[in-house]
Amino acid sequence: MSSPVESTRAAHRSHRRVHAAVDAVLDVAAQKQAGSLDDIVRAVGESRQRPIAIAFDDLAPGVWGQRRDFADHDVIVLARALPSEARTLAHELGHIVFAHSGTVAEESTVEAEDDLIAYMLGLSEPDESDESESESGSTSGETITAEELELQEWEAEAFAARLLQRLRQLHRNRSLRPMLRYDEALG
């Protein structure tokens, strides 16, 4: 893939970075003759020499998709009965393309503990010794700030929107492969 996609995290929102990532993905799609979004996901995995599998599972309420990193491959898990499977798949692919570190599931979901429940019901006073954490743990062991998490979500969502927009434009002419070749020729 191209260097704009693999560069280090940007400090701000960059539409150019998103457009470059979509262009790189569509270049890979043209080279691999990928004709659907599922094929594009697999083609990106092949180009990275790190396969990407797509699976469906029951996810926590409000969670529509997850990217799971393993030692030798990635898995994009989509919730069952999604309103927009393509949007969620493209979003999770964006996280992979941008090499976002993500968060550990236990640290990014909220679990109500007994103390919190008691406090919310007015049965106890808040414990001043507990400090709230402003950072979430990433899958790589490093910490990332809330601002970095927000940027990662924005990039993935902007990537999904742009990729799906470009795919819709290509599908208007009924045949994706010739249009990908044409798009590739124009640069």
Short mmCIF file of N, CA and C in Angstrom, two decimals:
data_model
loop_
_atom_site.label_atom_id
_atom_site.label_comp_id
_atom_site.label_asym_id
_atom_site.label_seq_id
_atom_site.Cartn_x
_atom_site.Cartn_y
_atom_site.Cartn_z
N MET A 1 0.85 -1.16 0.00
CA MET A 1 0.00 0.00 0.00
C MET A 1 0.90 1.23 0.00
N SER A 2 0.34 2.35 -0.26
CA SER A 2 1.13 3.56 -0.41
C SER A 2 1.57 4.11 0.94
N SER A 3 2.58 4.94 0.91
CA SER A 3 3.14 5.48 2.14
C SER A 3 2.19 6.38 2.92
N PRO A 4 1.26 7.15 2.28
CA PRO A 4 0.36 7.97 3.11
C PRO A 4 -0.48 7.13 4.06
N VAL A 5 -0.78 5.92 3.65
CA VAL A 5 -1.61 5.06 4.48
C VAL A 5 -0.83 4.52 5.67
N GLU A 6 0.45 4.25 5.47
CA GLU A 6 1.25 3.63 6.51
C GLU A 6 1.97 4.65 7.38
N SER A 7 1.77 5.93 7.13
CA SER A 7 2.48 6.94 7.91
C SER A 7 1.98 6.96 9.35
N THR A 8 2.72 7.64 10.19
CA THR A 8 2.34 7.71 11.59
C THR A 8 1.07 8.51 11.76
N ARG A 9 0.47 8.40 12.92
CA ARG A 9 -0.80 9.07 13.19
C ARG A 9 -0.71 10.56 12.95
N ALA A 10 -1.67 11.09 12.25
CA ALA A 10 -1.74 12.54 12.03
C ALA A 10 -2.26 13.19 13.30
N ALA A 11 -1.82 14.43 13.53
CA ALA A 11 -2.24 15.14 14.73
C ALA A 11 -3.60 15.79 14.54
N HIS A 12 -4.11 15.79 13.32
CA HIS A 12 -5.39 16.44 13.04
C HIS A 12 -6.12 15.66 11.95
N ARG A 13 -7.36 16.04 11.73
CA ARG A 13 -8.17 15.39 10.71
C ARG A 13 -7.66 15.80 9.32
N SER A 14 -7.41 14.81 8.49
CA SER A 14 -6.87 15.09 7.17
C SER A 14 -7.69 14.35 6.10
N HIS A 15 -8.43 15.14 5.34
CA HIS A 15 -9.20 14.54 4.24
C HIS A 15 -8.26 13.99 3.17
N ARG A 16 -7.13 14.63 2.98
CA ARG A 16 -6.15 14.14 2.00
C ARG A 16 -5.65 12.75 2.37
N ARG A 17 -5.41 12.54 3.63
CA ARG A 17 -4.95 11.22 4.11
C ARG A 17 -6.02 10.17 3.84
N VAL A 18 -7.28 10.52 4.09
CA VAL A 18 -8.39 9.59 3.86
C VAL A 18 -8.51 9.29 2.37
N HIS A 19 -8.46 10.33 1.52
CA HIS A 19 -8.58 10.13 0.08
C HIS A 19 -7.42 9.28 -0.45
N ALA A 20 -6.21 9.52 0.07
CA ALA A 20 -5.06 8.73 -0.35
C ALA A 20 -5.24 7.26 0.04
N ALA A 21 -5.80 7.02 1.22
CA ALA A 21 -6.04 5.64 1.66
C ALA A 21 -7.06 4.95 0.78
N VAL A 22 -8.14 5.66 0.43
CA VAL A 22 -9.17 5.07 -0.44
C VAL A 22 -8.57 4.80 -1.82
N ASP A 23 -7.79 5.73 -2.34
CA ASP A 23 -7.14 5.52 -3.64
C ASP A 23 -6.24 4.29 -3.60
N ALA A 24 -5.49 4.13 -2.52
CA ALA A 24 -4.59 2.98 -2.39
C ALA A 24 -5.38 1.67 -2.35
N VAL A 25 -6.49 1.67 -1.62
CA VAL A 25 -7.33 0.47 -1.53
C VAL A 25 -7.94 0.14 -2.90
N LEU A 26 -8.40 1.16 -3.62
CA LEU A 26 -8.97 0.91 -4.94
C LEU A 26 -7.90 0.46 -5.94
N ASP A 27 -6.67 0.93 -5.78
CA ASP A 27 -5.57 0.43 -6.61
C ASP A 27 -5.35 -1.05 -6.37
N VAL A 28 -5.34 -1.44 -5.11
CA VAL A 28 -5.19 -2.86 -4.77
C VAL A 28 -6.36 -3.66 -5.33
N ALA A 29 -7.56 -3.12 -5.23
CA ALA A 29 -8.75 -3.80 -5.76
C ALA A 29 -8.62 -4.01 -7.26
N ALA A 30 -8.13 -3.00 -7.97
CA ALA A 30 -7.96 -3.13 -9.42
C ALA A 30 -6.92 -4.18 -9.76
N GLN A 31 -5.81 -4.18 -9.03
CA GLN A 31 -4.75 -5.15 -9.29
C GLN A 31 -5.21 -6.58 -9.02
N LYS A 32 -6.02 -6.76 -7.99
CA LYS A 32 -6.48 -8.10 -7.61
C LYS A 32 -7.81 -8.45 -8.26
N GLN A 33 -8.34 -7.54 -9.07
CA GLN A 33 -9.63 -7.71 -9.74
C GLN A 33 -10.74 -8.04 -8.74
N ALA A 34 -10.74 -7.29 -7.66
CA ALA A 34 -11.76 -7.45 -6.62
C ALA A 34 -13.03 -6.74 -7.06
N GLY A 35 -14.14 -7.47 -7.06
CA GLY A 35 -15.38 -6.92 -7.58
C GLY A 35 -16.42 -6.55 -6.55
N SER A 36 -16.22 -6.91 -5.30
CA SER A 36 -17.18 -6.58 -4.25
C SER A 36 -16.42 -6.09 -3.03
N LEU A 37 -17.16 -5.55 -2.07
CA LEU A 37 -16.50 -5.06 -0.85
C LEU A 37 -15.80 -6.20 -0.11
N ASP A 38 -16.44 -7.37 -0.05
CA ASP A 38 -15.80 -8.53 0.59
C ASP A 38 -14.50 -8.89 -0.13
N ASP A 39 -14.52 -8.85 -1.47
CA ASP A 39 -13.32 -9.14 -2.25
C ASP A 39 -12.24 -8.09 -2.00
N ILE A 40 -12.65 -6.84 -1.86
CA ILE A 40 -11.70 -5.77 -1.60
C ILE A 40 -11.03 -5.97 -0.25
N VAL A 41 -11.81 -6.37 0.76
CA VAL A 41 -11.24 -6.63 2.09
C VAL A 41 -10.19 -7.74 1.99
N ARG A 42 -10.53 -8.81 1.29
CA ARG A 42 -9.56 -9.91 1.12
C ARG A 42 -8.33 -9.48 0.33
N ALA A 43 -8.54 -8.65 -0.71
CA ALA A 43 -7.42 -8.16 -1.52
C ALA A 43 -6.47 -7.30 -0.69
N VAL A 44 -7.02 -6.46 0.19
CA VAL A 44 -6.17 -5.66 1.08
C VAL A 44 -5.36 -6.58 1.99
N GLY A 45 -6.00 -7.62 2.52
CA GLY A 45 -5.29 -8.59 3.35
C GLY A 45 -4.15 -9.26 2.59
N GLU A 46 -4.41 -9.65 1.35
CA GLU A 46 -3.36 -10.28 0.53
C GLU A 46 -2.22 -9.31 0.27
N SER A 47 -2.54 -8.06 -0.02
CA SER A 47 -1.50 -7.09 -0.31
C SER A 47 -0.64 -6.80 0.92
N ARG A 48 -1.23 -6.91 2.09
CA ARG A 48 -0.49 -6.71 3.35
C ARG A 48 0.22 -7.98 3.78
N GLN A 49 -0.03 -9.08 3.08
CA GLN A 49 0.47 -10.40 3.45
C GLN A 49 0.06 -10.75 4.87
N ARG A 50 -1.17 -10.35 5.17
CA ARG A 50 -1.78 -10.61 6.47
C ARG A 50 -3.28 -10.76 6.22
N PRO A 51 -3.75 -11.99 6.05
CA PRO A 51 -5.16 -12.21 5.67
C PRO A 51 -6.15 -11.53 6.61
N ILE A 52 -7.27 -11.12 6.02
CA ILE A 52 -8.36 -10.54 6.78
C ILE A 52 -9.59 -11.41 6.57
N ALA A 53 -10.12 -11.96 7.64
CA ALA A 53 -11.33 -12.78 7.58
C ALA A 53 -12.51 -11.92 8.02
N ILE A 54 -13.68 -12.28 7.54
CA ILE A 54 -14.91 -11.59 7.93
C ILE A 54 -15.79 -12.60 8.64
N ALA A 55 -16.26 -12.25 9.84
CA ALA A 55 -17.09 -13.15 10.63
C ALA A 55 -18.29 -12.38 11.18
N PHE A 56 -19.30 -13.13 11.58
CA PHE A 56 -20.50 -12.55 12.19
C PHE A 56 -20.66 -13.15 13.57
N ASP A 57 -21.04 -12.31 14.54
CA ASP A 57 -21.18 -12.78 15.91
C ASP A 57 -22.16 -11.87 16.64
N ASP A 58 -22.61 -12.33 17.79
CA ASP A 58 -23.43 -11.49 18.66
C ASP A 58 -22.48 -10.60 19.45
N LEU A 59 -22.56 -9.30 19.22
CA LEU A 59 -21.69 -8.34 19.90
C LEU A 59 -22.49 -7.61 20.97
N ALA A 60 -21.78 -6.93 21.82
CA ALA A 60 -22.41 -6.16 22.90
C ALA A 60 -23.37 -5.13 22.32
N PRO A 61 -24.39 -4.75 23.08
CA PRO A 61 -25.33 -3.73 22.59
C PRO A 61 -24.59 -2.45 22.20
N GLY A 62 -24.90 -1.91 21.04
CA GLY A 62 -24.26 -0.70 20.56
C GLY A 62 -22.97 -0.93 19.82
N VAL A 63 -22.46 -2.15 19.79
CA VAL A 63 -21.23 -2.48 19.06
C VAL A 63 -21.65 -3.15 17.77
N TRP A 64 -21.30 -2.53 16.63
CA TRP A 64 -21.72 -3.07 15.34
C TRP A 64 -20.61 -3.83 14.66
N GLY A 65 -19.37 -3.53 15.02
CA GLY A 65 -18.24 -4.22 14.40
C GLY A 65 -17.01 -4.12 15.26
N GLN A 66 -16.10 -5.07 15.06
CA GLN A 66 -14.82 -5.08 15.78
C GLN A 66 -13.74 -5.57 14.84
N ARG A 67 -12.56 -5.06 15.06
CA ARG A 67 -11.38 -5.59 14.38
C ARG A 67 -10.59 -6.35 15.44
N ARG A 68 -10.31 -7.60 15.15
CA ARG A 68 -9.55 -8.41 16.10
C ARG A 68 -8.21 -8.76 15.48
N ASP A 69 -7.14 -8.41 16.19
CA ASP A 69 -5.78 -8.68 15.75
C ASP A 69 -5.32 -10.02 16.30
N PHE A 70 -4.74 -10.83 15.45
CA PHE A 70 -4.10 -12.06 15.87
C PHE A 70 -2.66 -12.01 15.39
N ALA A 71 -1.86 -12.96 15.77
CA ALA A 71 -0.44 -12.94 15.43
C ALA A 71 -0.21 -12.92 13.92
N ASP A 72 -1.01 -13.65 13.16
CA ASP A 72 -0.75 -13.78 11.73
C ASP A 72 -1.90 -13.34 10.83
N HIS A 73 -2.99 -12.85 11.40
CA HIS A 73 -4.13 -12.42 10.59
C HIS A 73 -5.03 -11.48 11.39
N ASP A 74 -5.96 -10.87 10.69
CA ASP A 74 -6.96 -10.01 11.31
C ASP A 74 -8.33 -10.59 11.02
N VAL A 75 -9.27 -10.30 11.90
CA VAL A 75 -10.66 -10.71 11.70
C VAL A 75 -11.53 -9.48 11.92
N ILE A 76 -12.41 -9.22 10.96
CA ILE A 76 -13.42 -8.18 11.13
C ILE A 76 -14.69 -8.91 11.54
N VAL A 77 -15.18 -8.61 12.74
CA VAL A 77 -16.40 -9.24 13.24
C VAL A 77 -17.53 -8.23 13.14
N LEU A 78 -18.59 -8.64 12.47
CA LEU A 78 -19.77 -7.79 12.30
C LEU A 78 -20.91 -8.34 13.14
N ALA A 79 -21.68 -7.45 13.71
CA ALA A 79 -22.85 -7.86 14.48
C ALA A 79 -23.89 -8.44 13.53
N ARG A 80 -24.67 -9.36 14.05
CA ARG A 80 -25.75 -9.93 13.24
C ARG A 80 -26.84 -8.86 13.05
N ALA A 81 -27.52 -8.90 11.93
CA ALA A 81 -28.66 -8.01 11.62
C ALA A 81 -28.29 -6.54 11.68
N LEU A 82 -27.22 -6.18 11.01
CA LEU A 82 -26.81 -4.77 10.93
C LEU A 82 -27.71 -4.00 9.97
N PRO A 83 -27.95 -2.72 10.28
CA PRO A 83 -28.71 -1.91 9.32
C PRO A 83 -27.90 -1.64 8.05
N SER A 84 -26.56 -1.53 8.18
CA SER A 84 -25.70 -1.29 7.02
C SER A 84 -24.42 -2.09 7.17
N GLU A 85 -24.47 -3.33 6.70
CA GLU A 85 -23.31 -4.21 6.80
C GLU A 85 -22.11 -3.63 6.04
N ALA A 86 -22.35 -3.09 4.85
CA ALA A 86 -21.26 -2.54 4.05
C ALA A 86 -20.58 -1.38 4.76
N ARG A 87 -21.36 -0.50 5.38
CA ARG A 87 -20.79 0.66 6.07
C ARG A 87 -19.89 0.21 7.22
N THR A 88 -20.37 -0.75 7.99
CA THR A 88 -19.59 -1.24 9.13
C THR A 88 -18.33 -1.97 8.66
N LEU A 89 -18.45 -2.77 7.62
CA LEU A 89 -17.29 -3.48 7.08
C LEU A 89 -16.25 -2.48 6.57
N ALA A 90 -16.69 -1.47 5.84
CA ALA A 90 -15.77 -0.45 5.33
C ALA A 90 -15.13 0.33 6.47
N HIS A 91 -15.89 0.61 7.53
CA HIS A 91 -15.37 1.31 8.70
C HIS A 91 -14.25 0.50 9.36
N GLU A 92 -14.51 -0.78 9.58
CA GLU A 92 -13.49 -1.63 10.21
C GLU A 92 -12.27 -1.81 9.30
N LEU A 93 -12.50 -1.88 7.99
CA LEU A 93 -11.37 -1.94 7.06
C LEU A 93 -10.54 -0.66 7.18
N GLY A 94 -11.20 0.47 7.38
CA GLY A 94 -10.47 1.72 7.59
C GLY A 94 -9.53 1.65 8.77
N HIS A 95 -9.99 1.05 9.86
CA HIS A 95 -9.09 0.89 11.02
C HIS A 95 -7.86 0.07 10.65
N ILE A 96 -8.05 -0.96 9.85
CA ILE A 96 -6.92 -1.81 9.44
C ILE A 96 -5.99 -1.04 8.51
N VAL A 97 -6.54 -0.36 7.53
CA VAL A 97 -5.73 0.38 6.56
C VAL A 97 -4.90 1.45 7.23
N PHE A 98 -5.48 2.15 8.20
CA PHE A 98 -4.75 3.19 8.91
C PHE A 98 -3.89 2.66 10.04
N ALA A 99 -3.92 1.34 10.25
CA ALA A 99 -3.13 0.70 11.31
C ALA A 99 -3.42 1.31 12.68
N HIS A 100 -4.71 1.55 12.94
CA HIS A 100 -5.10 2.07 14.25
C HIS A 100 -4.85 1.02 15.31
N SER A 101 -4.40 1.48 16.45
CA SER A 101 -4.07 0.54 17.53
C SER A 101 -5.32 0.02 18.23
N GLY A 102 -6.38 0.80 18.28
CA GLY A 102 -7.61 0.35 18.91
C GLY A 102 -7.51 0.29 20.42
N THR A 103 -8.53 -0.27 21.04
CA THR A 103 -8.55 -0.41 22.49
C THR A 103 -8.87 -1.85 22.85
N VAL A 104 -8.42 -2.25 23.99
CA VAL A 104 -8.75 -3.57 24.51
C VAL A 104 -10.22 -3.55 24.88
N ALA A 105 -10.95 -4.58 24.51
CA ALA A 105 -12.40 -4.60 24.71
C ALA A 105 -12.80 -4.35 26.16
N GLU A 106 -12.10 -4.94 27.10
CA GLU A 106 -12.46 -4.76 28.51
C GLU A 106 -12.32 -3.32 28.95
N GLU A 107 -11.42 -2.57 28.32
CA GLU A 107 -11.20 -1.19 28.73
C GLU A 107 -12.07 -0.21 27.97
N SER A 108 -12.66 -0.64 26.87
CA SER A 108 -13.47 0.29 26.09
C SER A 108 -14.96 0.10 26.31
N THR A 109 -15.33 -0.91 27.07
CA THR A 109 -16.73 -1.10 27.41
C THR A 109 -16.91 -0.84 28.90
N VAL A 110 -18.09 -0.43 29.26
CA VAL A 110 -18.36 -0.10 30.66
C VAL A 110 -19.09 -1.26 31.31
N GLU A 111 -18.58 -1.67 32.44
CA GLU A 111 -19.23 -2.71 33.22
C GLU A 111 -19.62 -2.09 34.55
N ALA A 112 -20.86 -2.23 34.91
CA ALA A 112 -21.32 -1.66 36.17
C ALA A 112 -20.89 -2.55 37.32
N GLU A 113 -20.06 -2.01 38.19
CA GLU A 113 -19.61 -2.75 39.36
C GLU A 113 -20.57 -2.48 40.52
N ASP A 114 -20.49 -3.29 41.54
CA ASP A 114 -21.39 -3.15 42.69
C ASP A 114 -21.30 -1.77 43.32
N ASP A 115 -20.08 -1.22 43.44
CA ASP A 115 -19.91 0.10 44.05
C ASP A 115 -20.62 1.18 43.22
N LEU A 116 -20.51 1.09 41.89
CA LEU A 116 -21.16 2.07 41.03
C LEU A 116 -22.68 1.96 41.14
N ILE A 117 -23.18 0.75 41.15
CA ILE A 117 -24.61 0.54 41.27
C ILE A 117 -25.13 1.11 42.60
N ALA A 118 -24.40 0.84 43.68
CA ALA A 118 -24.80 1.35 44.99
C ALA A 118 -24.78 2.88 45.01
N TYR A 119 -23.76 3.48 44.41
CA TYR A 119 -23.67 4.94 44.36
C TYR A 119 -24.82 5.52 43.55
N MET A 120 -25.11 4.93 42.37
CA MET A 120 -26.18 5.43 41.51
C MET A 120 -27.55 5.30 42.18
N LEU A 121 -27.72 4.31 43.03
CA LEU A 121 -28.97 4.14 43.75
C LEU A 121 -29.02 4.98 45.02
N GLY A 122 -27.94 5.71 45.31
CA GLY A 122 -27.90 6.57 46.48
C GLY A 122 -27.65 5.81 47.77
N LEU A 123 -27.11 4.61 47.66
CA LEU A 123 -26.86 3.80 48.85
C LEU A 123 -25.48 4.02 49.44
N SER A 124 -24.61 4.71 48.71
CA SER A 124 -23.26 4.97 49.23
C SER A 124 -22.74 6.28 48.66
N GLU A 125 -21.65 6.78 49.26
CA GLU A 125 -20.99 7.99 48.80
C GLU A 125 -19.87 7.58 47.83
N PRO A 126 -19.51 8.48 46.90
CA PRO A 126 -18.42 8.15 45.97
C PRO A 126 -17.11 7.98 46.72
N ASP A 127 -16.28 7.06 46.25
CA ASP A 127 -14.98 6.78 46.85
C ASP A 127 -13.96 7.73 46.23
N GLU A 128 -13.40 8.63 47.03
CA GLU A 128 -12.46 9.64 46.54
C GLU A 128 -11.12 9.04 46.15
N SER A 129 -10.83 7.81 46.59
CA SER A 129 -9.53 7.23 46.28
C SER A 129 -9.45 6.73 44.85
N ASP A 130 -10.61 6.50 44.19
CA ASP A 130 -10.61 6.05 42.81
C ASP A 130 -10.32 7.22 41.89
N GLU A 131 -9.37 7.04 40.98
CA GLU A 131 -9.07 8.06 40.00
C GLU A 131 -9.62 7.61 38.67
N SER A 132 -10.27 8.53 37.99
CA SER A 132 -10.77 8.17 36.67
C SER A 132 -9.62 8.20 35.68
N GLU A 133 -9.65 7.26 34.75
CA GLU A 133 -8.60 7.18 33.75
C GLU A 133 -9.02 7.97 32.53
N SER A 134 -8.09 8.79 32.01
CA SER A 134 -8.39 9.58 30.83
C SER A 134 -7.88 8.91 29.57
N GLU A 135 -7.18 7.79 29.73
CA GLU A 135 -6.63 7.10 28.58
C GLU A 135 -7.12 5.67 28.57
N SER A 136 -7.23 5.12 27.38
CA SER A 136 -7.62 3.73 27.23
C SER A 136 -6.41 2.94 26.77
N GLY A 137 -6.33 1.68 27.18
CA GLY A 137 -5.24 0.83 26.75
C GLY A 137 -5.46 0.36 25.33
N SER A 138 -4.39 0.28 24.56
CA SER A 138 -4.51 -0.19 23.19
C SER A 138 -4.10 -1.65 23.12
N THR A 139 -4.38 -2.27 21.99
CA THR A 139 -4.04 -3.67 21.84
C THR A 139 -2.54 -3.88 21.81
N SER A 140 -1.78 -2.84 21.53
CA SER A 140 -0.33 -2.99 21.48
C SER A 140 0.32 -2.70 22.82
N GLY A 141 -0.46 -2.42 23.85
CA GLY A 141 0.10 -2.19 25.16
C GLY A 141 0.38 -0.73 25.45
N GLU A 142 0.35 0.13 24.43
CA GLU A 142 0.59 1.55 24.66
C GLU A 142 -0.73 2.23 25.01
N THR A 143 -0.63 3.41 25.58
CA THR A 143 -1.86 4.13 25.91
C THR A 143 -2.11 5.19 24.85
N ILE A 144 -3.39 5.40 24.56
CA ILE A 144 -3.76 6.43 23.61
C ILE A 144 -4.80 7.32 24.26
N THR A 145 -4.75 8.58 23.91
CA THR A 145 -5.64 9.55 24.54
C THR A 145 -7.04 9.48 23.92
N ALA A 146 -7.96 10.12 24.58
CA ALA A 146 -9.33 10.20 24.06
C ALA A 146 -9.34 10.95 22.72
N GLU A 147 -8.48 11.94 22.57
CA GLU A 147 -8.39 12.68 21.31
C GLU A 147 -7.91 11.78 20.19
N GLU A 148 -6.94 10.92 20.47
CA GLU A 148 -6.44 9.99 19.46
C GLU A 148 -7.51 8.96 19.09
N LEU A 149 -8.27 8.50 20.08
CA LEU A 149 -9.37 7.57 19.79
C LEU A 149 -10.43 8.24 18.92
N GLU A 150 -10.73 9.49 19.21
CA GLU A 150 -11.71 10.23 18.42
C GLU A 150 -11.21 10.40 16.99
N LEU A 151 -9.92 10.71 16.82
CA LEU A 151 -9.34 10.85 15.49
C LEU A 151 -9.40 9.53 14.73
N GLN A 152 -9.11 8.43 15.41
CA GLN A 152 -9.16 7.11 14.77
C GLN A 152 -10.58 6.80 14.29
N GLU A 153 -11.57 7.09 15.11
CA GLU A 153 -12.95 6.85 14.71
C GLU A 153 -13.35 7.75 13.54
N TRP A 154 -12.92 9.01 13.57
CA TRP A 154 -13.22 9.91 12.47
C TRP A 154 -12.59 9.41 11.17
N GLU A 155 -11.31 9.01 11.24
CA GLU A 155 -10.63 8.51 10.04
C GLU A 155 -11.33 7.28 9.48
N ALA A 156 -11.68 6.34 10.34
CA ALA A 156 -12.34 5.12 9.89
C ALA A 156 -13.71 5.44 9.27
N GLU A 157 -14.44 6.35 9.87
CA GLU A 157 -15.77 6.70 9.35
C GLU A 157 -15.65 7.48 8.04
N ALA A 158 -14.70 8.40 7.96
CA ALA A 158 -14.49 9.15 6.72
C ALA A 158 -14.02 8.22 5.60
N PHE A 159 -13.17 7.26 5.94
CA PHE A 159 -12.70 6.26 4.98
C PHE A 159 -13.89 5.45 4.46
N ALA A 160 -14.75 4.98 5.35
CA ALA A 160 -15.91 4.19 4.96
C ALA A 160 -16.82 4.98 4.03
N ALA A 161 -17.09 6.23 4.38
CA ALA A 161 -17.97 7.06 3.57
C ALA A 161 -17.39 7.27 2.17
N ARG A 162 -16.11 7.59 2.10
CA ARG A 162 -15.47 7.84 0.80
C ARG A 162 -15.36 6.56 -0.02
N LEU A 163 -14.98 5.46 0.59
CA LEU A 163 -14.86 4.20 -0.14
C LEU A 163 -16.21 3.77 -0.71
N LEU A 164 -17.25 3.84 0.10
CA LEU A 164 -18.58 3.44 -0.38
C LEU A 164 -19.08 4.39 -1.47
N GLN A 165 -18.76 5.67 -1.34
CA GLN A 165 -19.14 6.63 -2.37
C GLN A 165 -18.46 6.29 -3.69
N ARG A 166 -17.18 6.01 -3.65
CA ARG A 166 -16.44 5.65 -4.86
C ARG A 166 -16.96 4.34 -5.44
N LEU A 167 -17.27 3.37 -4.60
CA LEU A 167 -17.80 2.09 -5.09
C LEU A 167 -19.17 2.28 -5.75
N ARG A 168 -20.01 3.14 -5.16
CA ARG A 168 -21.32 3.42 -5.78
C ARG A 168 -21.13 4.04 -7.16
N GLN A 169 -20.17 4.96 -7.28
CA GLN A 169 -19.89 5.58 -8.58
C GLN A 169 -19.44 4.53 -9.59
N LEU A 170 -18.62 3.60 -9.14
CA LEU A 170 -18.13 2.56 -10.04
C LEU A 170 -19.23 1.58 -10.42
N HIS A 171 -20.14 1.29 -9.49
CA HIS A 171 -21.21 0.33 -9.74
C HIS A 171 -22.32 0.89 -10.64
N ARG A 172 -22.38 2.20 -10.78
CA ARG A 172 -23.42 2.79 -11.63
C ARG A 172 -23.33 2.28 -13.06
N ASN A 173 -22.13 1.98 -13.48
CA ASN A 173 -21.94 1.49 -14.84
C ASN A 173 -22.03 -0.03 -14.91
N ARG A 174 -22.50 -0.67 -13.86
CA ARG A 174 -22.80 -2.10 -13.80
C ARG A 174 -21.58 -3.03 -13.74
N SER A 175 -20.45 -2.61 -14.20
CA SER A 175 -19.29 -3.49 -14.19
C SER A 175 -18.16 -2.81 -13.42
N LEU A 176 -17.79 -3.37 -12.30
CA LEU A 176 -16.79 -2.76 -11.42
C LEU A 176 -15.38 -2.89 -11.97
N ARG A 177 -15.01 -4.03 -12.50
CA ARG A 177 -13.62 -4.25 -12.92
C ARG A 177 -13.15 -3.27 -14.00
N PRO A 178 -13.91 -3.07 -15.10
CA PRO A 178 -13.42 -2.09 -16.09
C PRO A 178 -13.30 -0.69 -15.51
N MET A 179 -14.24 -0.32 -14.63
CA MET A 179 -14.17 1.01 -14.04
C MET A 179 -12.99 1.15 -13.09
N LEU A 180 -12.64 0.07 -12.37
CA LEU A 180 -11.46 0.11 -11.51
C LEU A 180 -10.21 0.27 -12.37
N ARG A 181 -10.16 -0.41 -13.51
CA ARG A 181 -9.03 -0.27 -14.41
C ARG A 181 -8.95 1.15 -14.96
N TYR A 182 -10.10 1.70 -15.32
CA TYR A 182 -10.16 3.06 -15.83
C TYR A 182 -9.72 4.04 -14.75
N ASP A 183 -10.22 3.84 -13.53
CA ASP A 183 -9.85 4.68 -12.40
C ASP A 183 -8.35 4.59 -12.14
N GLU A 184 -7.82 3.39 -12.25
CA GLU A 184 -6.38 3.17 -12.03
C GLU A 184 -5.57 3.88 -13.11
N ALA A 185 -6.04 3.84 -14.36
CA ALA A 185 -5.31 4.47 -15.46
C ALA A 185 -5.28 5.99 -15.31
N LEU A 186 -6.36 6.55 -14.77
CA LEU A 186 -6.40 8.00 -14.57
C LEU A 186 -5.58 8.44 -13.38
N GLY A 187 -5.26 7.49 -12.51
CA GLY A 187 -4.46 7.80 -11.33
C GLY A 187 -5.31 8.32 -10.26
#
